[in-house]
Coordinates of N, CA and C in Angstrom, one line a residue:
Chain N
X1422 N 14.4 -11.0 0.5 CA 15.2 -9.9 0.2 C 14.4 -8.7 0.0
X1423 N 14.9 -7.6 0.8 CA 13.7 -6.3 1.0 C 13.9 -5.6 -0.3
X1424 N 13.7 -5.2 -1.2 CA 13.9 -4.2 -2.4 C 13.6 -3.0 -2.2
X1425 N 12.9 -2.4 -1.4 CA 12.4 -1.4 -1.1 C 12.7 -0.9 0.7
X1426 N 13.5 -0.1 1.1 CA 13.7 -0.5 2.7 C 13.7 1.5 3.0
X1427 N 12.7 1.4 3.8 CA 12.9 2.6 4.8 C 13.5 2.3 6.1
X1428 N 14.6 3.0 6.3 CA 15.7 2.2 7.3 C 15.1 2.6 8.9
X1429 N 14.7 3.6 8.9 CA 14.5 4.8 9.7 C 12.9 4.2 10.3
X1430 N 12.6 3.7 11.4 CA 11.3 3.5 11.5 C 10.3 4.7 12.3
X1431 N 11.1 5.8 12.8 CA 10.5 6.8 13.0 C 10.8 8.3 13.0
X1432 N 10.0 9.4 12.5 CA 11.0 10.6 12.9 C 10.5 11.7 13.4
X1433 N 10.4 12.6 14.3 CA 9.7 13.2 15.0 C 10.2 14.8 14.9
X1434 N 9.7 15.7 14.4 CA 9.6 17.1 13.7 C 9.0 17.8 14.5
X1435 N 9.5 19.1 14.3 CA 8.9 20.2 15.1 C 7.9 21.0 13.7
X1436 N 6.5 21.0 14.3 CA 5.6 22.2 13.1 C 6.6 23.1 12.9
X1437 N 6.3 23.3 11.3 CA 6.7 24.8 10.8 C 8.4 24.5 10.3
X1438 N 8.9 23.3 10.6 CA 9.9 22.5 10.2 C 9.9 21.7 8.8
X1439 N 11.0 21.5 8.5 CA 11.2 20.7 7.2 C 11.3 18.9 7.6
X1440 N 10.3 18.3 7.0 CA 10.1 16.7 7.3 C 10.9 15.9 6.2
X1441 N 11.9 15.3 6.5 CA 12.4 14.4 5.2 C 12.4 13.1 5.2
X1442 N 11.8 12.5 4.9 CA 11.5 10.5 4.8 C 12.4 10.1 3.5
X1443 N 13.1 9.3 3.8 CA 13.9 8.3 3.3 C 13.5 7.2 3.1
X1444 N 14.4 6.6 1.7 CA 13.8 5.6 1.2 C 14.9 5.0 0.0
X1445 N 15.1 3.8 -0.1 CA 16.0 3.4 -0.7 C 15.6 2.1 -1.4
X1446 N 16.6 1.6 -2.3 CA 15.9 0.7 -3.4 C 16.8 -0.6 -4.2
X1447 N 16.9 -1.6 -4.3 CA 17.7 -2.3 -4.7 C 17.6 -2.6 -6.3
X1448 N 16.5 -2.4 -6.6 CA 16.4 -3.0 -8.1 C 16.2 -1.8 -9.2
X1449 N 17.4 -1.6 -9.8 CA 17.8 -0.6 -10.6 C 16.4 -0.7 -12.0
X1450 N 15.9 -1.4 -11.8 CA 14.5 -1.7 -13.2 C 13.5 -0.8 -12.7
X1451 N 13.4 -0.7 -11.6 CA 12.0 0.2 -10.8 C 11.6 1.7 -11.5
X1452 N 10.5 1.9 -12.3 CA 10.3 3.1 -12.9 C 9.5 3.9 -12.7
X1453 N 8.6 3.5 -12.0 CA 8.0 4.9 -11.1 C 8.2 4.6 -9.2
X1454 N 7.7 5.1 -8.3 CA 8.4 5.2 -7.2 C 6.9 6.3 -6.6
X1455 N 6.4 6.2 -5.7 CA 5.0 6.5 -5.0 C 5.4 6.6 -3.8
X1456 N 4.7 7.4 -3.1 CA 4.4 7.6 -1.5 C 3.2 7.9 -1.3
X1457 N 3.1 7.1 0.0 CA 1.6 6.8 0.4 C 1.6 7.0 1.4
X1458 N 0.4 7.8 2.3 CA 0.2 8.6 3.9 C -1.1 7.7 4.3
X1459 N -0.7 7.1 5.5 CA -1.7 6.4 6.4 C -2.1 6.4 7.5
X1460 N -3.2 7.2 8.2 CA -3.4 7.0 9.3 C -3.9 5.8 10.1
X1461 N -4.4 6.0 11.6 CA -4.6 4.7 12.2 C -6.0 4.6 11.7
X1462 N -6.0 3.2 11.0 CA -7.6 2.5 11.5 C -7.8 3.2 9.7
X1463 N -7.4 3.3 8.8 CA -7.6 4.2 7.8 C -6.8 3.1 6.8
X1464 N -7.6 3.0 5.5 CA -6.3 2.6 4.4 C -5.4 3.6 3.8
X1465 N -4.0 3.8 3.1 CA -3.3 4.5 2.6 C -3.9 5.3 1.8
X1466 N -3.1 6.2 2.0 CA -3.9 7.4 0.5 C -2.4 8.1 -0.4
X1467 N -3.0 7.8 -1.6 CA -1.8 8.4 -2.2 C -0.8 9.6 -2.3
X1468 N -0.3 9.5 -2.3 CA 0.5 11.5 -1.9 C 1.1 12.2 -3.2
X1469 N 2.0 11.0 -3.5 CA 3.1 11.8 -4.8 C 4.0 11.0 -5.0
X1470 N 4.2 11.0 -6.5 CA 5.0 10.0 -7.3 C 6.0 10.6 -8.4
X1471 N 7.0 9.6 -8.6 CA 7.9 10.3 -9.5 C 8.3 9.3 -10.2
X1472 N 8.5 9.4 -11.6 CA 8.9 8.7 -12.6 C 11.0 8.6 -12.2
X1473 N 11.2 7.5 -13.0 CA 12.4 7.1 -12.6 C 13.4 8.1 -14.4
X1474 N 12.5 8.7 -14.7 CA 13.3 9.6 -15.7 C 13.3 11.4 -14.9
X1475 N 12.9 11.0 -13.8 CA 12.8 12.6 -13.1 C 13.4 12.4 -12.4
X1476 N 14.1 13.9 -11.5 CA 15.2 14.0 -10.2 C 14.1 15.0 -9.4
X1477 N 13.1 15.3 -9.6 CA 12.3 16.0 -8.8 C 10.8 15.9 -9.3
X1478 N 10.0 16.4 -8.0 CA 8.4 16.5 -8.7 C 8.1 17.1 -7.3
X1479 N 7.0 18.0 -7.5 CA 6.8 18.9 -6.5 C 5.4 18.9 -6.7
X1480 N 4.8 19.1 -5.3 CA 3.3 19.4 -5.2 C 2.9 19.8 -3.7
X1481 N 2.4 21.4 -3.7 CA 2.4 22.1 -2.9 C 3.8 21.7 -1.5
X1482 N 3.2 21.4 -0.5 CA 4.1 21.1 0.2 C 4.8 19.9 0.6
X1483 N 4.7 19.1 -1.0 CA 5.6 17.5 -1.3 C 5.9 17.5 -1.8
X1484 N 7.8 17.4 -1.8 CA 8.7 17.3 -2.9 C 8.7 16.0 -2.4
X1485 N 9.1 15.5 -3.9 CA 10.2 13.8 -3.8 C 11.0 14.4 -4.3
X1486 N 12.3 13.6 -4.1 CA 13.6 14.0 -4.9 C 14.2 12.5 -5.0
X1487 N 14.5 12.2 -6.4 CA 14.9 11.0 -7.0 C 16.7 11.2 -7.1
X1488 N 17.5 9.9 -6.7 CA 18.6 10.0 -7.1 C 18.9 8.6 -7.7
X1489 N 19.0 8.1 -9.0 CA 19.1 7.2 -9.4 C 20.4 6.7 -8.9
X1490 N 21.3 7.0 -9.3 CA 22.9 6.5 -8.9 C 23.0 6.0 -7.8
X1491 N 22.1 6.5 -7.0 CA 22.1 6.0 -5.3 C 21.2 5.3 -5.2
X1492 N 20.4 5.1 -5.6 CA 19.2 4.0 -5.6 C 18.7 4.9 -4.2
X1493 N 18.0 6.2 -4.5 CA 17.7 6.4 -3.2 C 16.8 7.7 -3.6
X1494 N 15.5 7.8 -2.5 CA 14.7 8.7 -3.0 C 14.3 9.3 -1.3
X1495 N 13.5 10.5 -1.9 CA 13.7 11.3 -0.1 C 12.1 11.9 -0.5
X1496 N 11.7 12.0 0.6 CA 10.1 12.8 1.2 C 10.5 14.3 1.4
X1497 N 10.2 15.5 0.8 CA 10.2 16.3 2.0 C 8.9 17.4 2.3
X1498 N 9.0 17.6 3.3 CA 7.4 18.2 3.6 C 7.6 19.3 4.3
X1499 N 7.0 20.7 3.7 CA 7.5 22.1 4.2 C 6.5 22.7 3.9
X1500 N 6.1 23.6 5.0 CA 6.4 23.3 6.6 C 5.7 22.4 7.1
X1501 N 6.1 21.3 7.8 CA 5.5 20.5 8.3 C 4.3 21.0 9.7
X1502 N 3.1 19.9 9.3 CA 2.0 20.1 10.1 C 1.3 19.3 10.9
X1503 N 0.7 19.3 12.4 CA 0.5 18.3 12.8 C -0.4 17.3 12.5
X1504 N -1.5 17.6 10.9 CA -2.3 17.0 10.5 C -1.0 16.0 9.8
X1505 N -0.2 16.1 9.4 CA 1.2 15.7 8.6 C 1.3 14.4 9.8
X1506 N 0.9 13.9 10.7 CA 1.6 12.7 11.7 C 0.8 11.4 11.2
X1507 N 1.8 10.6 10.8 CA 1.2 9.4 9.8 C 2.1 8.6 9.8
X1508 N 1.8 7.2 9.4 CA 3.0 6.4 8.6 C 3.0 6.9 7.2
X1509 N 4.1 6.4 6.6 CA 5.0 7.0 5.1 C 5.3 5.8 5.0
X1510 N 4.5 5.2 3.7 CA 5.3 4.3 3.1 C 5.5 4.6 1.5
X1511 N 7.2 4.0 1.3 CA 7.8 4.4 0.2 C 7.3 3.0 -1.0
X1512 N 6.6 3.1 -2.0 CA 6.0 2.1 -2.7 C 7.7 2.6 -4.5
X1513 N 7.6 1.0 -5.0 CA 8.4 1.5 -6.3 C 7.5 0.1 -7.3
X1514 N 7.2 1.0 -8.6 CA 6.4 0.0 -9.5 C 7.5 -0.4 -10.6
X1515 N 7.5 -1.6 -11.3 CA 7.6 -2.0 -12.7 C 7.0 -2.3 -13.7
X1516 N 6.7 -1.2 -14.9 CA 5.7 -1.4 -15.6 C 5.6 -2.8 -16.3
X1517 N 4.3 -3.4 -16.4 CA 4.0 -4.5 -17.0 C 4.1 -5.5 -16.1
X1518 N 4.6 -5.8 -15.0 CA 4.9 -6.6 -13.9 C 3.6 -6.4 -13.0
X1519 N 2.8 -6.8 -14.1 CA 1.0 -6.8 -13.7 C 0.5 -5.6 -12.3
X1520 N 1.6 -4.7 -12.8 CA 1.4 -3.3 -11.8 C 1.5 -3.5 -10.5
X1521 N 2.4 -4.5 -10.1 CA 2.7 -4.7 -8.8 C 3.6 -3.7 -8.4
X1522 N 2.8 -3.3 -6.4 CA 3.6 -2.1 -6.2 C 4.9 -2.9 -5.3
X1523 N 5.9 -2.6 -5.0 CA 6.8 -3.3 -3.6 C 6.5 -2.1 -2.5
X1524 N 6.2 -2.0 -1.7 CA 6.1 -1.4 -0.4 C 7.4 -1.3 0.8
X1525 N 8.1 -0.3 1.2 CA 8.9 -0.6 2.3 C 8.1 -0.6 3.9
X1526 N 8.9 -0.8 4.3 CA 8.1 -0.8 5.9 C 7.7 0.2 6.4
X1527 N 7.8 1.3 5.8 CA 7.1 2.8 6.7 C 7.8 3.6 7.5
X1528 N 7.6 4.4 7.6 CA 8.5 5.4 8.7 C 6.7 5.9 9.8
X1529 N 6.8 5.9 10.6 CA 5.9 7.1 11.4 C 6.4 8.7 11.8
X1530 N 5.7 9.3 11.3 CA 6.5 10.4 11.2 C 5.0 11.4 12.8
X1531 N 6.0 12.1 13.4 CA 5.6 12.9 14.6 C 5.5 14.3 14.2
X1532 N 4.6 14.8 14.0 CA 5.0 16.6 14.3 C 4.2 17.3 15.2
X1533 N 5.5 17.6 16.0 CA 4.8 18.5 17.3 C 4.9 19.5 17.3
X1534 N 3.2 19.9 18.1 CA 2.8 21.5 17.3 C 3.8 22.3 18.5
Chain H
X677 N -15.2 10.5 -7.5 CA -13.9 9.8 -6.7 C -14.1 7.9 -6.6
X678 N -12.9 7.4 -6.9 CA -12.9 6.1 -6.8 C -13.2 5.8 -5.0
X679 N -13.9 4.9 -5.2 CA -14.6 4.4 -4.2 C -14.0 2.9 -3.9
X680 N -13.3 2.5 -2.9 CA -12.9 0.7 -2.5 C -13.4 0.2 -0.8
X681 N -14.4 0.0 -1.0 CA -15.1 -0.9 0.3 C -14.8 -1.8 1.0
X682 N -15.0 -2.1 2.1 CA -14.3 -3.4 2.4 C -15.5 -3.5 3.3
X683 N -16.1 -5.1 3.1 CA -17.1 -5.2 4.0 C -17.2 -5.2 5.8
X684 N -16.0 -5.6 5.9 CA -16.3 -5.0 7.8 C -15.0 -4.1 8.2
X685 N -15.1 -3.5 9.1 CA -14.1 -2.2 9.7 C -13.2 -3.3 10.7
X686 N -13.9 -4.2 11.4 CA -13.6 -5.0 12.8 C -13.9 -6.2 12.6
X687 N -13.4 -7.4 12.7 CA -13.8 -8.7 12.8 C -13.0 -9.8 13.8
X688 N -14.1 -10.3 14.4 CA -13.4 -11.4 15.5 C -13.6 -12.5 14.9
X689 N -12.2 -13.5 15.1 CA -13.1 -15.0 14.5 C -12.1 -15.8 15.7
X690 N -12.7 -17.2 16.1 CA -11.8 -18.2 16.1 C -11.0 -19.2 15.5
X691 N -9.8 -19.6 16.0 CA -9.0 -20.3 15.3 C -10.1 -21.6 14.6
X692 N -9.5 -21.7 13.4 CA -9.8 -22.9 12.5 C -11.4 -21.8 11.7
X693 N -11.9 -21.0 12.3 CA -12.9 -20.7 11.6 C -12.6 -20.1 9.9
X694 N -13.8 -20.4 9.1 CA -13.4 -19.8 7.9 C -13.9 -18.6 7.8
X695 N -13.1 -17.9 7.2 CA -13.2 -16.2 7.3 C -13.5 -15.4 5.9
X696 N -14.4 -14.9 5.3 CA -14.0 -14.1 3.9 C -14.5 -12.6 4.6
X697 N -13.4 -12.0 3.2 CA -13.1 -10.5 3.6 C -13.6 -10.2 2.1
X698 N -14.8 -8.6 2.3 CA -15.1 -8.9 0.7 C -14.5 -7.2 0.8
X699 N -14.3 -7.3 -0.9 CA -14.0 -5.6 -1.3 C -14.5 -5.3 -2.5
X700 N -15.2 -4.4 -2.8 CA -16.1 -4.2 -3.5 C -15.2 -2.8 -4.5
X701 N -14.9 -2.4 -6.0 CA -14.8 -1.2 -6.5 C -15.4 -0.8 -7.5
X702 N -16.0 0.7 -7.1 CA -17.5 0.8 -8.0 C -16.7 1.8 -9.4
X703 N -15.1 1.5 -9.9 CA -14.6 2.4 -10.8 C -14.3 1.8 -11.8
X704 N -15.1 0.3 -12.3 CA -14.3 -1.2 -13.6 C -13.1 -0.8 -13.1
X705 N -12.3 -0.9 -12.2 CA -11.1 -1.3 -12.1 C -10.7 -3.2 -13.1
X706 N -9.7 -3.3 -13.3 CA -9.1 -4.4 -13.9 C -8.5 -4.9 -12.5
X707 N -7.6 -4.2 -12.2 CA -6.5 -4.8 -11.1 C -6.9 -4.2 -9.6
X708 N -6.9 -6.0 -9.0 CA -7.3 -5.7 -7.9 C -6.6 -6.4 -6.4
X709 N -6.2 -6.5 -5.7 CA -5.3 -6.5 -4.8 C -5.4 -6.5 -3.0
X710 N -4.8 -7.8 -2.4 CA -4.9 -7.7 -0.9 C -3.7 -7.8 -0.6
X711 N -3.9 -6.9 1.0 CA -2.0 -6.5 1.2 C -2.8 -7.0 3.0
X712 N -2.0 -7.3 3.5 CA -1.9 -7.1 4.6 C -0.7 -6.4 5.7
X713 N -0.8 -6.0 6.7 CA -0.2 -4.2 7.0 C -0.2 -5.0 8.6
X714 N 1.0 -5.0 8.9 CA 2.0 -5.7 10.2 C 2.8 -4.9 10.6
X715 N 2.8 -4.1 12.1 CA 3.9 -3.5 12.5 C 5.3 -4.0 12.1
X716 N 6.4 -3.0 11.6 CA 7.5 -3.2 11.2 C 7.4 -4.2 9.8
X717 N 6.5 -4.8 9.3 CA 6.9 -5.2 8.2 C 6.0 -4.9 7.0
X718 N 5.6 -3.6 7.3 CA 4.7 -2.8 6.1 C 3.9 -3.3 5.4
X719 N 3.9 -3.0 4.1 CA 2.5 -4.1 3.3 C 3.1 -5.1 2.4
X720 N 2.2 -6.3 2.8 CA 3.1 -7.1 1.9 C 1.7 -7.9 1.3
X721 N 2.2 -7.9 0.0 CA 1.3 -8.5 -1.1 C 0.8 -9.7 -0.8
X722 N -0.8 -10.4 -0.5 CA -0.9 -11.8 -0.5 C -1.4 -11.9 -1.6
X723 N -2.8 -11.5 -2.4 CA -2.8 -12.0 -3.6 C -2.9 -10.8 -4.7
X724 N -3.5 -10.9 -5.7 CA -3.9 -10.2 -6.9 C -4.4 -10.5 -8.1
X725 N -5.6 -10.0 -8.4 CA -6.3 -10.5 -9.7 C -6.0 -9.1 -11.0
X726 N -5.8 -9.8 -11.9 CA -5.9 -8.7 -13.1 C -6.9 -8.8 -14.2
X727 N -8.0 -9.4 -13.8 CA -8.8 -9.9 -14.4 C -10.0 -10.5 -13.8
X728 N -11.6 -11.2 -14.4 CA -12.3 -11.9 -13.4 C -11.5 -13.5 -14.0
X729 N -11.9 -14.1 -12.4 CA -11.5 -15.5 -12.6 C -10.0 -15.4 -12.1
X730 N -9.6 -14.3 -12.7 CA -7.5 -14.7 -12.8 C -7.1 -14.2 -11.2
X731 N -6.3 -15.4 -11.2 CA -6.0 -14.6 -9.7 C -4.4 -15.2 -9.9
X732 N -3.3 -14.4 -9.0 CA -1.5 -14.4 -8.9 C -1.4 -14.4 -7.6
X733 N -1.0 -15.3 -7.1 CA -0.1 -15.2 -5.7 C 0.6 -14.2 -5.5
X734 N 0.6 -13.4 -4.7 CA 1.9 -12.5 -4.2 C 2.9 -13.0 -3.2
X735 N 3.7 -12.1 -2.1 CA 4.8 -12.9 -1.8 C 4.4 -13.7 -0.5
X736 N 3.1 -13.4 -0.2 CA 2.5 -14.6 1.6 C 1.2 -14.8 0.9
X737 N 1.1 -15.7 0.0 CA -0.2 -16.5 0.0 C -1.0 -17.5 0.9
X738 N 0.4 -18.3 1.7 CA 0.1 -19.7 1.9 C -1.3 -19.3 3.5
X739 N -2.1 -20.5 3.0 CA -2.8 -19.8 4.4 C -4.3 -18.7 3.8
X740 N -4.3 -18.4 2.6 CA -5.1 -17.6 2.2 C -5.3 -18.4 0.7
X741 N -6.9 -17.9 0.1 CA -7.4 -17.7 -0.7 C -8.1 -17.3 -1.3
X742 N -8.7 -16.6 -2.9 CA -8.9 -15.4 -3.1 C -10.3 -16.0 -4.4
X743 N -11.2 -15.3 -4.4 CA -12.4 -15.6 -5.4 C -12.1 -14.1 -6.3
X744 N -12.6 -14.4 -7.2 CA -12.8 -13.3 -8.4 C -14.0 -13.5 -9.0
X745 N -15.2 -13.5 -9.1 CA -16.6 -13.9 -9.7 C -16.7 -12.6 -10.9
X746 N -16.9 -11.5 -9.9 CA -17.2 -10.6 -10.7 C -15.8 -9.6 -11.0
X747 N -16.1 -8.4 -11.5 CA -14.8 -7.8 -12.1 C -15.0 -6.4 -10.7
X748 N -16.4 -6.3 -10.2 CA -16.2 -5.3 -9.3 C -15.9 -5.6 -8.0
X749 N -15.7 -7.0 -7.7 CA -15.4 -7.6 -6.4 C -14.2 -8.8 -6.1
X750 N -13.7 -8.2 -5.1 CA -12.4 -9.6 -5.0 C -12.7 -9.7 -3.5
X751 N -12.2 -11.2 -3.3 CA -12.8 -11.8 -2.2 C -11.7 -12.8 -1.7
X752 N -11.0 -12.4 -0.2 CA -10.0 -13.0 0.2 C -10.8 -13.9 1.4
X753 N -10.0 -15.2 1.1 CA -10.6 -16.5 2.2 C -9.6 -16.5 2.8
X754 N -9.9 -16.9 4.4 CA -8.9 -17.5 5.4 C -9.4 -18.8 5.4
X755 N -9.2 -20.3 4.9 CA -9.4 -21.3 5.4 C -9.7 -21.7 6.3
X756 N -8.7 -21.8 7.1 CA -8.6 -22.0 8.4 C -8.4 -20.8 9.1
X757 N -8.7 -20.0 9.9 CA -8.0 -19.4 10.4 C -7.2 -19.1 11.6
X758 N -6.3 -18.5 12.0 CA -5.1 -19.1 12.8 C -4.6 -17.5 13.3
X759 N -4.1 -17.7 14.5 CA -3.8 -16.3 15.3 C -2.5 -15.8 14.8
X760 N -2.0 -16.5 14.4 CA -0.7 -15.9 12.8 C -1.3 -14.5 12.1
X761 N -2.4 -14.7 11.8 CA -3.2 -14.1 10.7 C -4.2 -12.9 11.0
X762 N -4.2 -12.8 12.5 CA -4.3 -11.1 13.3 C -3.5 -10.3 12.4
X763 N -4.2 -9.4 12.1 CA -4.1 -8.2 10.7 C -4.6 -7.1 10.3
X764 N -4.5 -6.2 10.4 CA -5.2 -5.2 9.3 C -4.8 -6.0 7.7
X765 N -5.7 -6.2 7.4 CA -6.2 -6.4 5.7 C -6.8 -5.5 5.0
X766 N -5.6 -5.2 4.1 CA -6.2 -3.7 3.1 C -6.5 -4.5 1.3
X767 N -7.4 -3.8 0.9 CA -7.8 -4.1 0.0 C -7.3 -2.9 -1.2
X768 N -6.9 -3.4 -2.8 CA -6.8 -1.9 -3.0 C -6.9 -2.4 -4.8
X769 N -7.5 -1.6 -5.7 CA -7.7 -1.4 -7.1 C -6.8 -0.6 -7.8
X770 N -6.4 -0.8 -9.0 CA -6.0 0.1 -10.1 C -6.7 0.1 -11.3
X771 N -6.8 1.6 -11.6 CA -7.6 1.0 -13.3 C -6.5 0.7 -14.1
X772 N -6.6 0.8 -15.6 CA -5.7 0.2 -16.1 C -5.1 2.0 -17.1
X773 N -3.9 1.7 -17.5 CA -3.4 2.4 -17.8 C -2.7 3.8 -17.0
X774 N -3.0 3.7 -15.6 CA -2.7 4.3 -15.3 C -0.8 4.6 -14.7
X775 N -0.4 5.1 -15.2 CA 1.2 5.4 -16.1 C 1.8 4.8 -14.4
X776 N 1.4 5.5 -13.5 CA 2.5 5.8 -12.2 C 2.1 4.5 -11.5
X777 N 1.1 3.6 -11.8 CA 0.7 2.3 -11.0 C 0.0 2.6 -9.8
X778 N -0.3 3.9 -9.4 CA -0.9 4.3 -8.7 C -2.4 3.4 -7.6
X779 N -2.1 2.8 -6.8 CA -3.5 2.0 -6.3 C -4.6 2.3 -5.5
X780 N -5.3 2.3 -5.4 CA -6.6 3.2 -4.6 C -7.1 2.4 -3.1
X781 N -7.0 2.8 -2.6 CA -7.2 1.5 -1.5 C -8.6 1.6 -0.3
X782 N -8.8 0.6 -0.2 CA -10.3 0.3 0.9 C -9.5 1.5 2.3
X783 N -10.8 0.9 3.2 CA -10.6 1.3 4.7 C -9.9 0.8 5.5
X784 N -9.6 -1.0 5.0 CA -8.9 -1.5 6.0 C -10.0 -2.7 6.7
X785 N -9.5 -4.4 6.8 CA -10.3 -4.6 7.8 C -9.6 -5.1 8.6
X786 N -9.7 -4.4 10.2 CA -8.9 -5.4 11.6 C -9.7 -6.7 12.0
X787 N -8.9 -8.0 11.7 CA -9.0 -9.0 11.8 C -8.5 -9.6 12.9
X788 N -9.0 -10.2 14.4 CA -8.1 -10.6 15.5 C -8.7 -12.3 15.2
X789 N -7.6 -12.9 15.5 CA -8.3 -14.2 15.5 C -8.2 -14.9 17.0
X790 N -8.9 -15.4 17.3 CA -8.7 -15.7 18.9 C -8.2 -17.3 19.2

C-alpha cells in the first residue's frame, strides 16, 4: 500500500513558467513532508520541507503548499529553469518512527528553455 | 558540509557473486540508511541502522544484508547476487535531532548484475 503517491510521472514546462509537482498522502499521522531534487547518476539533495502544522513555506523560488484536509501537498517553482530538469520526489516523516522517510515515486520534471 | 561516500560510482558483478556496498559519513551521524532507486518505483527502504551494531529491516530486505561495526560506516551485502538486484543503491545519514528528518545522501552506486 503506497502512502505517499505522485500520480503524475512526468511534467514538462516552459522556462520562465510556473512548475507545480503534486503529491499526495494516505496517512493522516505524517508530520513533516520534504522534497528532494535528483539528477542522473547523482544522489538526491534536499530542497524544502514543511511541517504538518503549516499551509505554506517558501524559499526563494520553492513554495510547498500543505493542505491537510486533502492529504495533499504541491511543489511550486517560479520561474522555472532549465537547471530546474530533475526527478522530484515527494518524501513524508513520522517523528520517532526511527526517522523513517516514505518516498513517492517521483515526477521528472522537463523545462524547456 | 555533511559529506556521505559511497565506495564505488559503477559496479559489475555476476549472478550468485557476493557483493558489499560501503558508505562512509564523516558528520557522527546516528541514523543511517540504504534505499534503492528503480524506474517508476522511487526509493524504497531496504535497511537502516540507528545505532552501531543495531540494524531494522525496511520494506525490501529479503536478498540483502547490512553490517554496522563502526558508527561512521554502514555496509550493505548482496549474498548472493541476482539480476533482480540491477540498481542504483543510494546510501543516506541523518544526525539526530534534526526536527524535519531531513536525510543527507551519498552519490549513488550503479550496480548491474550480469
Amino acid at each position: 500500500d503506497q502512502q505517499v503517491k505522485q500520480n503524475s510521472p512526468s511534467l514538462s514546462v516552459q522556462e520562465g513558467r510556473i512548475s507545480i509537482l503534486n503529491c499526495d498522502y494516505t496517512n493522516s499521522m505524517f508530520d513533516y513532508f520534504l522534497w528532494y531534487k535528483k539528477y542522473p547518476a547523482e544522489g538526491p539533495t534536499f530542497l524544502i520541507s514543511i511541517s504538518s502544522i503549516k499551509d505554506k513555506n517558501e524559499d526563494g523560488r520553492f513554495t510547498v503548499f500543505l493542505n491537510k484536509s486533502a492529504k495533499h501537498l504541491s511543489l511550486h517553482i517560479v520561474p522555472s529553469q532549465p537547471g530546474d530538469s530533475a526527478v522530484y520526489f515527494c518524501a513524508a516523516s513520522l517523528t520517532g518512527a526511527n526517522s523513517k522517510l516514505t518516498f513517492g515515486k517521483g515526477i521528472t520534471l522537463s523545462v524547456r528553455p | 558540509d555533511v559529506k556521505v561516500t559511497q565506495s564505488s560510482r559503477y559496479l559489475v558483478k555476476r549472478t550468485g557473486e557476493k557483493v558489499f556496498l560501503e558508505c562512509v559519513q564523516d558528520m557522527d551521524h546516528e541514523n543511517m540508511f540504504w534505499y534503492r532507486q528503480d524506474p517508476g518505483l522511487g526509493l524504497r527502504l531496504i535497511y537502516f541502522s540507528y545505532d552501531v551494531k543495531m540494524k531494522e529491516k525496511g520494506d525490501i530486505p529479503e536478498g540483502y544484508s547490512v553490517s554496522r561495526e563502526k558508527k561512521e560506516r554502514f555496509s550493505l551485502i548482496l549474498e548472493s547476487a541476482s539480476t533482480n538486484q540491477t540498481s542504483m543503491y543510494l546510501c543516506a545519514s541523518k544526525p539526530p535531532g534534526q526536527h524535519n528528518n531531513e536525510q543527507f545522501f551519498g552519490p549513488g552506486t550503479r550496480l548491474t548484475v550480469l
